[in-house]
Short mmCIF file of C-alpha atoms in Angstrom, two decimals:
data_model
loop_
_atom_site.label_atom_id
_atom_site.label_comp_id
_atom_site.label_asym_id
_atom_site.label_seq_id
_atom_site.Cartn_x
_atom_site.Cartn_y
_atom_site.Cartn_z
CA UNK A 1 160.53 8.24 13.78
CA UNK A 2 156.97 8.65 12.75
CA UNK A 3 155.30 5.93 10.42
CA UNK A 4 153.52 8.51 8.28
CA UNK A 5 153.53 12.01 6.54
CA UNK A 6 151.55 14.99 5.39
CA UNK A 7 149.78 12.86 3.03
CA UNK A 8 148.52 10.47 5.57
CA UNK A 9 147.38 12.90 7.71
CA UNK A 10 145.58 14.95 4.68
CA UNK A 11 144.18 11.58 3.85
CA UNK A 12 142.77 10.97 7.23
CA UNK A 13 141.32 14.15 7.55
CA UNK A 14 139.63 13.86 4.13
CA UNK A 15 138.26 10.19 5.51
CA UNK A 16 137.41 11.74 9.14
CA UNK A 17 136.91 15.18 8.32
CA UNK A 18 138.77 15.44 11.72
CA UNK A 19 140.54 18.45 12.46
CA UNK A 20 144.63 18.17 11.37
CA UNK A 21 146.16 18.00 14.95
CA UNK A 22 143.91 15.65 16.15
CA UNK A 23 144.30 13.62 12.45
CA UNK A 24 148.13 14.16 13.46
CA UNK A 25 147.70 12.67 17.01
CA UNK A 26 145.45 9.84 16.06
CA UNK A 27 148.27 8.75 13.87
CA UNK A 28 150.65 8.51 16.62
CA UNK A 29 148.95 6.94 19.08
CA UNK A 30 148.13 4.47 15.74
CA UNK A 31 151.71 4.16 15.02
CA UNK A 32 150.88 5.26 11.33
CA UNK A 33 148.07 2.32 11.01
CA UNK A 34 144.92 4.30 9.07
CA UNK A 35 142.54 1.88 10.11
CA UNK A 36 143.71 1.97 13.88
CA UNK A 37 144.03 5.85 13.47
CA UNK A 38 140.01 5.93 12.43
CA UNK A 39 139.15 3.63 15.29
CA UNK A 40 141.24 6.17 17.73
CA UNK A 41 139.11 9.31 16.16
CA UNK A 42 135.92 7.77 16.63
CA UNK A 43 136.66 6.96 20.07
CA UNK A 44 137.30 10.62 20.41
CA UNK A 45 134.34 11.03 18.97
CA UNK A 46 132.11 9.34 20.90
CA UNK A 47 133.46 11.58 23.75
CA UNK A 48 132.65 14.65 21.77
CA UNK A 49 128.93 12.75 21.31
CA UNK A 50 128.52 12.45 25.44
CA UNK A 51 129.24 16.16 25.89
CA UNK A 52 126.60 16.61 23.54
CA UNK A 53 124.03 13.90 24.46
CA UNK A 54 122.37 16.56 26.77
CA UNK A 55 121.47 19.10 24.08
CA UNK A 56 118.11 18.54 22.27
CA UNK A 57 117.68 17.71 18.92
CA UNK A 58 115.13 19.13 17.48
CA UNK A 59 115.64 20.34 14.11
CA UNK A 60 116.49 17.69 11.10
CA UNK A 61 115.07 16.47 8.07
CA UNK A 62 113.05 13.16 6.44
CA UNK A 63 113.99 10.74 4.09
CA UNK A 64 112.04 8.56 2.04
CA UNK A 65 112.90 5.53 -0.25
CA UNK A 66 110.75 3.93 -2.92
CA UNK A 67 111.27 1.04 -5.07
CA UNK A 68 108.41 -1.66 -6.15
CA UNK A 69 106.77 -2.26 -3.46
CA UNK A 70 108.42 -1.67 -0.41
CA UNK A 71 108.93 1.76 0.96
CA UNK A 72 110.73 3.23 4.29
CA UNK A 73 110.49 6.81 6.14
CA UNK A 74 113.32 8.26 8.19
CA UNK A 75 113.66 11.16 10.55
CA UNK A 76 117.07 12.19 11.42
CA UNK A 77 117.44 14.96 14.17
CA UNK A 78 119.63 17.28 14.53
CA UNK A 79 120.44 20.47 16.96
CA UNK A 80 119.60 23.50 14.24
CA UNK A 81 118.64 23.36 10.84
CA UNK A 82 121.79 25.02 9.24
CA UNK A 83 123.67 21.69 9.62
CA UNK A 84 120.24 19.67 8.54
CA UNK A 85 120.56 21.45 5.32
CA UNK A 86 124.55 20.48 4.50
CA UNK A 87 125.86 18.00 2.40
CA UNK A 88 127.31 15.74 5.31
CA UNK A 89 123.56 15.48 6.83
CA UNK A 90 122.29 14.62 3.43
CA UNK A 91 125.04 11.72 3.35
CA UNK A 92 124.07 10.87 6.63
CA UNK A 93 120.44 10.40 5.67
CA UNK A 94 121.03 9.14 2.28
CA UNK A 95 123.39 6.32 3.96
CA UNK A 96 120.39 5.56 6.75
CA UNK A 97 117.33 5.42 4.05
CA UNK A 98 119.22 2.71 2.29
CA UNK A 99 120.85 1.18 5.59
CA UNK A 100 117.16 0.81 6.55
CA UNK A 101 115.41 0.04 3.32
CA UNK A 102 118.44 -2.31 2.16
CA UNK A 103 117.62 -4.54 5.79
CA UNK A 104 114.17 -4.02 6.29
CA UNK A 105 114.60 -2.58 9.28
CA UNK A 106 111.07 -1.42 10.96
CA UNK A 107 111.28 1.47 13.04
CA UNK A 108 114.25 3.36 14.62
CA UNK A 109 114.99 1.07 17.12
CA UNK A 110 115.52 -1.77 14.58
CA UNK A 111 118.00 0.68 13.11
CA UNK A 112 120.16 1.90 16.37
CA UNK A 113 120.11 -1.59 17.30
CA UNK A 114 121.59 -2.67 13.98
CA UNK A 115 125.11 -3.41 12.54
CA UNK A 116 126.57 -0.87 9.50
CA UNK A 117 129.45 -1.43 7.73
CA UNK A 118 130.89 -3.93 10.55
CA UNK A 119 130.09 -2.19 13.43
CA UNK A 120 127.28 -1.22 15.48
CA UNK A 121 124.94 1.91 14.30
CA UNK A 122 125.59 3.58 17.74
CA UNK A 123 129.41 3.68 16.82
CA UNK A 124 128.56 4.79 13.20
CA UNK A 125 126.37 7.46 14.80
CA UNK A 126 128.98 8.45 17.07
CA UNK A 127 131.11 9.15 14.79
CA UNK A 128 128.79 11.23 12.76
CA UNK A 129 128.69 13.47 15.18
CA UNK A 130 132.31 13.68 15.35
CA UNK A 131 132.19 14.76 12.34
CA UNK A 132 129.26 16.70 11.73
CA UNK A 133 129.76 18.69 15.40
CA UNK A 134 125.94 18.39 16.44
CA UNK A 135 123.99 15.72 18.49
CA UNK A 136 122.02 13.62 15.76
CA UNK A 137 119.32 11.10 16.93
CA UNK A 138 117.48 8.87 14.35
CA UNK A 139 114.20 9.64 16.11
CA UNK A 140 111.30 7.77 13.81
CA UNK A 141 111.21 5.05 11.23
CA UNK A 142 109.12 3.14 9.23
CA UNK A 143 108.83 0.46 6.74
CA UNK A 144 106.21 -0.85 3.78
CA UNK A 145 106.41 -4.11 2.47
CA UNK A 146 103.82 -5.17 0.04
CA UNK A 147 103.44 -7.45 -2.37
CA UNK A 148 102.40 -7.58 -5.98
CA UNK A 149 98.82 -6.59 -5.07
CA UNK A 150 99.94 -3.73 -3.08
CA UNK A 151 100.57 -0.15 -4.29
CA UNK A 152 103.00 1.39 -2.07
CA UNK A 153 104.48 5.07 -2.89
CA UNK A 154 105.88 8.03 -0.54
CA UNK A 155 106.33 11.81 -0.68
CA UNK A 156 109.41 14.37 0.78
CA UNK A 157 108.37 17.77 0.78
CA UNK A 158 110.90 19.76 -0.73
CA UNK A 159 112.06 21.51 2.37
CA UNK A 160 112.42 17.88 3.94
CA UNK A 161 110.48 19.09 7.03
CA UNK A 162 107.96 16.35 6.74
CA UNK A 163 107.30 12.94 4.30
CA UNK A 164 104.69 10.33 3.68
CA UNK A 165 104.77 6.79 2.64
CA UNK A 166 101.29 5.09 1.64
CA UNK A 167 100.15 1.62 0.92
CA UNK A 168 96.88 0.54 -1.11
CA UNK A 169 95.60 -3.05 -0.83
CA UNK A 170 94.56 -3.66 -4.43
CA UNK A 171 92.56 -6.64 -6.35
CA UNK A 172 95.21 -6.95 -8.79
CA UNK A 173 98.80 -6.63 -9.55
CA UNK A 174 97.82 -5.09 -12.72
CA UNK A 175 95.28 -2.35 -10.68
CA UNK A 176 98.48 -1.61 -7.96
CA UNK A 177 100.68 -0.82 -10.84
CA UNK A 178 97.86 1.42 -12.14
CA UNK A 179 97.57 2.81 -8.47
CA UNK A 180 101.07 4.00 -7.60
CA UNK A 181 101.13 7.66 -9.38
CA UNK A 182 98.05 7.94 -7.80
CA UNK A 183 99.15 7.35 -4.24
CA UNK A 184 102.26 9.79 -5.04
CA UNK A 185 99.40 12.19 -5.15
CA UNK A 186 97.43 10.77 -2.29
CA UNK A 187 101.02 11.40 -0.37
CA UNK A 188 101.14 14.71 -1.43
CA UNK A 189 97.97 15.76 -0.05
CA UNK A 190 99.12 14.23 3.05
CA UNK A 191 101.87 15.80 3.66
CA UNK A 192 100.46 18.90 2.77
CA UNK A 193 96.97 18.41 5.21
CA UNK A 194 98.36 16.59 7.93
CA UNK A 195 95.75 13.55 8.69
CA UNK A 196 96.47 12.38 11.75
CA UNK A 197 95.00 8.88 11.36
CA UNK A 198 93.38 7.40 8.09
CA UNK A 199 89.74 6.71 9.21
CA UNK A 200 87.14 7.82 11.87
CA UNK A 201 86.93 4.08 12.81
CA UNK A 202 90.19 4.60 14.53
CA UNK A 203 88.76 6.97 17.26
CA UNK A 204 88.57 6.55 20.72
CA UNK A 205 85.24 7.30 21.47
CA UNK A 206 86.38 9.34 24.15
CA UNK A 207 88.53 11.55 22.28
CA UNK A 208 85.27 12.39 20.12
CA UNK A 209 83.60 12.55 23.01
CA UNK A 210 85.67 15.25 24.50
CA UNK A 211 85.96 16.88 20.90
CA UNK A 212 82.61 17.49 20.63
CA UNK A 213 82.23 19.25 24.12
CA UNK A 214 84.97 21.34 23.54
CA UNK A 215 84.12 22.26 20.12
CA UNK A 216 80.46 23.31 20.86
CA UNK A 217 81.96 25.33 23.84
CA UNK A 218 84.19 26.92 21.65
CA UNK A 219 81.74 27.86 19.28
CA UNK A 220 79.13 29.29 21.90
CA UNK A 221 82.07 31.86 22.85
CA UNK A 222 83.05 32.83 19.83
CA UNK A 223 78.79 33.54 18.99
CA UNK A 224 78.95 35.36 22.00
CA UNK A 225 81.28 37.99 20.29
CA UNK A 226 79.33 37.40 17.07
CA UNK A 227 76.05 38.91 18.52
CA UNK A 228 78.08 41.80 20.13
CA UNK A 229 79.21 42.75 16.43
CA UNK A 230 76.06 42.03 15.13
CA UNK A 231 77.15 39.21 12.97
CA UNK A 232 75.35 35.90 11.76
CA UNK A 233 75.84 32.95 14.35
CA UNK A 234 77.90 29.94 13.64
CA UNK A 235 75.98 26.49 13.54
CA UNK A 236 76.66 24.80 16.63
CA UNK A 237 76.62 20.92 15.19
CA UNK A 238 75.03 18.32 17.66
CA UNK A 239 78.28 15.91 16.15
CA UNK A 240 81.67 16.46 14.46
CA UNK A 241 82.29 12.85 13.51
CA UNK A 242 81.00 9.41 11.57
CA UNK A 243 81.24 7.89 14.27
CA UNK A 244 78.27 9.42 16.11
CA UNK A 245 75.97 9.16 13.31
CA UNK A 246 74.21 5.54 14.16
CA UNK A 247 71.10 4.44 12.51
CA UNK A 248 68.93 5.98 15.59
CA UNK A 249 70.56 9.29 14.64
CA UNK A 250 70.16 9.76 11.07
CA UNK A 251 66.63 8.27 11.45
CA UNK A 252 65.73 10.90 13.52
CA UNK A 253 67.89 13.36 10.77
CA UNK A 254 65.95 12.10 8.22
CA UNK A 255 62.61 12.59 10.18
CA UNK A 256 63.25 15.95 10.88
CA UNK A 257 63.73 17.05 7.26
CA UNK A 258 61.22 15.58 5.95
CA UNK A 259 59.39 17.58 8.33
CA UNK A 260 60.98 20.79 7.13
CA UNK A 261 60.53 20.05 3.52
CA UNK A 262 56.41 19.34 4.74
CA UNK A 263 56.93 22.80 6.58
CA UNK A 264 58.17 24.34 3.48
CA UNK A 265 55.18 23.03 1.50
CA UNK A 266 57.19 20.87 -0.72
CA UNK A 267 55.35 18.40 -2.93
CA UNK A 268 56.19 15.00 -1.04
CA UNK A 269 56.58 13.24 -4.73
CA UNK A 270 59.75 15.60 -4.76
CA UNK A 271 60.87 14.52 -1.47
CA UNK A 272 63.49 11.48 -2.65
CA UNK A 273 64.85 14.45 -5.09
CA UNK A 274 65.54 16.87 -2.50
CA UNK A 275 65.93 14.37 0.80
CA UNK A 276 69.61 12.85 -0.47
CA UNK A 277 71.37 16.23 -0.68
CA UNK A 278 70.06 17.33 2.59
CA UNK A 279 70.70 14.42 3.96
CA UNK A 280 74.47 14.98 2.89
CA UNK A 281 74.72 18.42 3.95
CA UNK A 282 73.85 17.09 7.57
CA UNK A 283 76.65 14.53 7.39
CA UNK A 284 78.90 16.90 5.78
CA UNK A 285 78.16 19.47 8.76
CA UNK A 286 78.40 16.52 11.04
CA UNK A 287 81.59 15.27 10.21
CA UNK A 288 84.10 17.80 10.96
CA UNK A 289 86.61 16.58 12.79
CA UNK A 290 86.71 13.38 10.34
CA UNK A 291 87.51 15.73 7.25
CA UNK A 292 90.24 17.74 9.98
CA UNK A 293 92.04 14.31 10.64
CA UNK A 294 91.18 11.63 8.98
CA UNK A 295 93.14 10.98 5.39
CA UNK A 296 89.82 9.07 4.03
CA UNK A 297 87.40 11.62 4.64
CA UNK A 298 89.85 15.08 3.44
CA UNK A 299 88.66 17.20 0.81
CA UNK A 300 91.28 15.95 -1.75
CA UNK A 301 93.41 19.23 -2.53
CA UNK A 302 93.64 18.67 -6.39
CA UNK A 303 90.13 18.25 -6.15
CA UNK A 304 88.18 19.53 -3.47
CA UNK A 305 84.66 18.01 -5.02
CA UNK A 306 85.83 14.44 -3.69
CA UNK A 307 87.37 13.19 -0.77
CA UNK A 308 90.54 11.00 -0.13
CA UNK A 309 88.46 8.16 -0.62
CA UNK A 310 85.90 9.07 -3.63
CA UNK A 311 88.76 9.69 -5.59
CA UNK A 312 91.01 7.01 -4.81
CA UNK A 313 87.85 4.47 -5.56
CA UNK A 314 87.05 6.74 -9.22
CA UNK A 315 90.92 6.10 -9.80
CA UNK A 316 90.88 2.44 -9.20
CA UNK A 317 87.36 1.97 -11.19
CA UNK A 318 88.79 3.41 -14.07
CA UNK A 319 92.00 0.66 -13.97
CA UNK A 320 89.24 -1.60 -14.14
CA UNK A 321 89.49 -2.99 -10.62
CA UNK A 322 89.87 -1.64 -6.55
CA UNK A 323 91.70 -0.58 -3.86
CA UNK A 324 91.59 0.31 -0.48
CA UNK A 325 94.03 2.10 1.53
CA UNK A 326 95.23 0.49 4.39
CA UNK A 327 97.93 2.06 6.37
CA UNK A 328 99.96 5.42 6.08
CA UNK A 329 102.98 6.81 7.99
CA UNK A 330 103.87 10.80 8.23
CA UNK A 331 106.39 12.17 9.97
CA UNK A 332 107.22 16.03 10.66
CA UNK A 333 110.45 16.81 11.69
CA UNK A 334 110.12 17.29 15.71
CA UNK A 335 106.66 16.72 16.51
CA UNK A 336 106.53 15.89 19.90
CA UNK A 337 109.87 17.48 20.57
CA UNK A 338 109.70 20.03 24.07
CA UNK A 339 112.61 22.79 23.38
CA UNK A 340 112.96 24.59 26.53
CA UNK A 341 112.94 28.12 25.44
CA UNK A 342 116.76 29.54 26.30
CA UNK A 343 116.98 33.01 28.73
CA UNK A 344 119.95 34.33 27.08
CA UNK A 345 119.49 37.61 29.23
CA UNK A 346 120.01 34.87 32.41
CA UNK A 347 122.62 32.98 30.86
CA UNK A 348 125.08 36.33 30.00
CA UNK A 349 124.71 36.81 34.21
CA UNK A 350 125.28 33.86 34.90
CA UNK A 351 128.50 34.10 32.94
CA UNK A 352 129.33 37.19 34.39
CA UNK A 353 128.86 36.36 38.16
#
């Protein structure tokens, strides 16, 4: 005689979201025990997770907590972004934002290596995508703990494709409370411009290096088809980034305008009028791949007459103190990610033969 009824299996199924039979055989094997019956299903499930541990997941969503000053960044993958979009993802990433944010857990490896609810993330996962039916893979983390000098704020875009969490090193607790709308906006911007790093000081001088070469190349071709049309030329710049502009360099920049401006017949009492704004043009036409990639130097997009920077220091002058920011995270749902590209045409013959 069976230790349970409809109602225990309806109530297991509601807990498990398991399918009925399998609800119905988990019981049995349990003897009726709901707690043993659960264990039993996630087993199960962990067998449904191997048969799906080859299948990439690329598709998924972000999450983002804020509260004070601490913030954390999630991305959650999963195998297409129908099931990304429905309620038992959401619950899934709502439960791993706090899981994370609630532990101060780092990076994603701090949280599959973790303990949730009693037992170990990899068995809560497992069963997730029991439940769900897809492979999941928490992919990318990260965490921001300040303290009370430190303005710290983050930014989902509304199609939870990518987020942003910022921090601001500030002089005062009373300047980092002034700060945090504004980094909501600096996070905006970022997700919305992509900055791959948050100054040109982080180069590799290499990477600029090989930047600059393949930029001017790049240009040169596409003047080639310019002069066929009969079209003005591109500048070719002899830089693209801060980093190349040394003293020796901007000496010689200098020099040479002042030459043009003597060329030009320009009074020389004029000069310091004129030399500053030509001198910023060169920089500005210099500097390219800083304002492409680097958050400090972007043309902020709710004002494009000031960088990242200019209008983070007008902000912070203005709450009568500074701040500097020092570190940002943004994640796009599966950068990185190679999805071999499916021959379905292949794949029906193979099915026939």
């Amino acid at each position: 005689m069976a230790n349970f009824g409809p109602k225990d299996i309806k109530k297991l199924r509601e807990m498990t979201d398991a399918g009925m039979m399998d609800c119905k055989k988990a019981l049995t094997e349990a003897d009726g025990d709901m707690d043993k019956a659960v264990a039993w299903l996630r087993d199960q499930g962990m067998g449904a997770a191997a048969k799906k541990a080859g299948k990439v997941a690329a598709e998924g969503a972000i999450g983002v907590k804020v509260e004070g000053n601490k913030a954390v960044i999630v991305e959650i993958n999963s195998q297409t972004d129908f099931v990304a979009q429905n309620d038992k993802f959401k619950a899934l990433m709502d439960t791993v934002v706090n899981h994370a944010f609630d532990n101060n857990l780092k990076d994603a490896e701090a949280i599959n290596a973790s303990t949730i609810n009693g037992e170990p993330f990899s068995d809560y996962l497992s069963l997730q995508v029991a439940t769900i039916g897809e492979k999941l893979d928490v992919r990318r983390a990260a965490l921001i703990v300040g303290d009370e000098t430190t303005a710290v704020n983050g930014y989902v875009h509304s199609n939870g494709q990518n987020g942003v969490i910022i921090e601001a090193k500030c002089d005062s607790a009373k300047t980092a409370e002034a700060m945090t709308a504004v980094l909501k906006e600096v996070a905006m911007h970022a997700a919305a411009m992509s900055p791959k790093t948050l100054s040109y000081k982080d180069f590799d001088p290499t990477f600029v290096e090989e930047e600059t070469k393949g930029r001017i190349i790049a240009i040169e071709k596409e003047n080639e088809e310019l002069v066929r049309l009969g079209k003005t030329l591109k500048n070719i710049p002899q830089y693209i980034s801060m980093s190349q502009l040394t003293e020796e360099v901007m000496a010689a920049a200098e020099a040479l305008l002042k030459e043009e401006l003597k060329t030009e017949g320009k009074p020389e009492k004029i000069w310091d009028r004129i030399l500053p704004g030509k001198i910023e043009r060169f920089i500005s036409d210099n500097t390219t791949l800083d304002q492409e990639l680097c958050l400090l130097d972007q043309k902020f997009v709710m004002d494009d007459s000031k960088t990242v920077l200019e209008y983070i220091q007008e902000k912070a002058k203005a709450a009568g103190g500074s701040a500097d920011i020092v570190h940002f995270v943004r994640l796009e749902v599966g950068e990185g990610i190679e999805v071999a590209e499916e021959d379905f045409a292949a794949e029906v013959a193979a099915q026939m033969g």
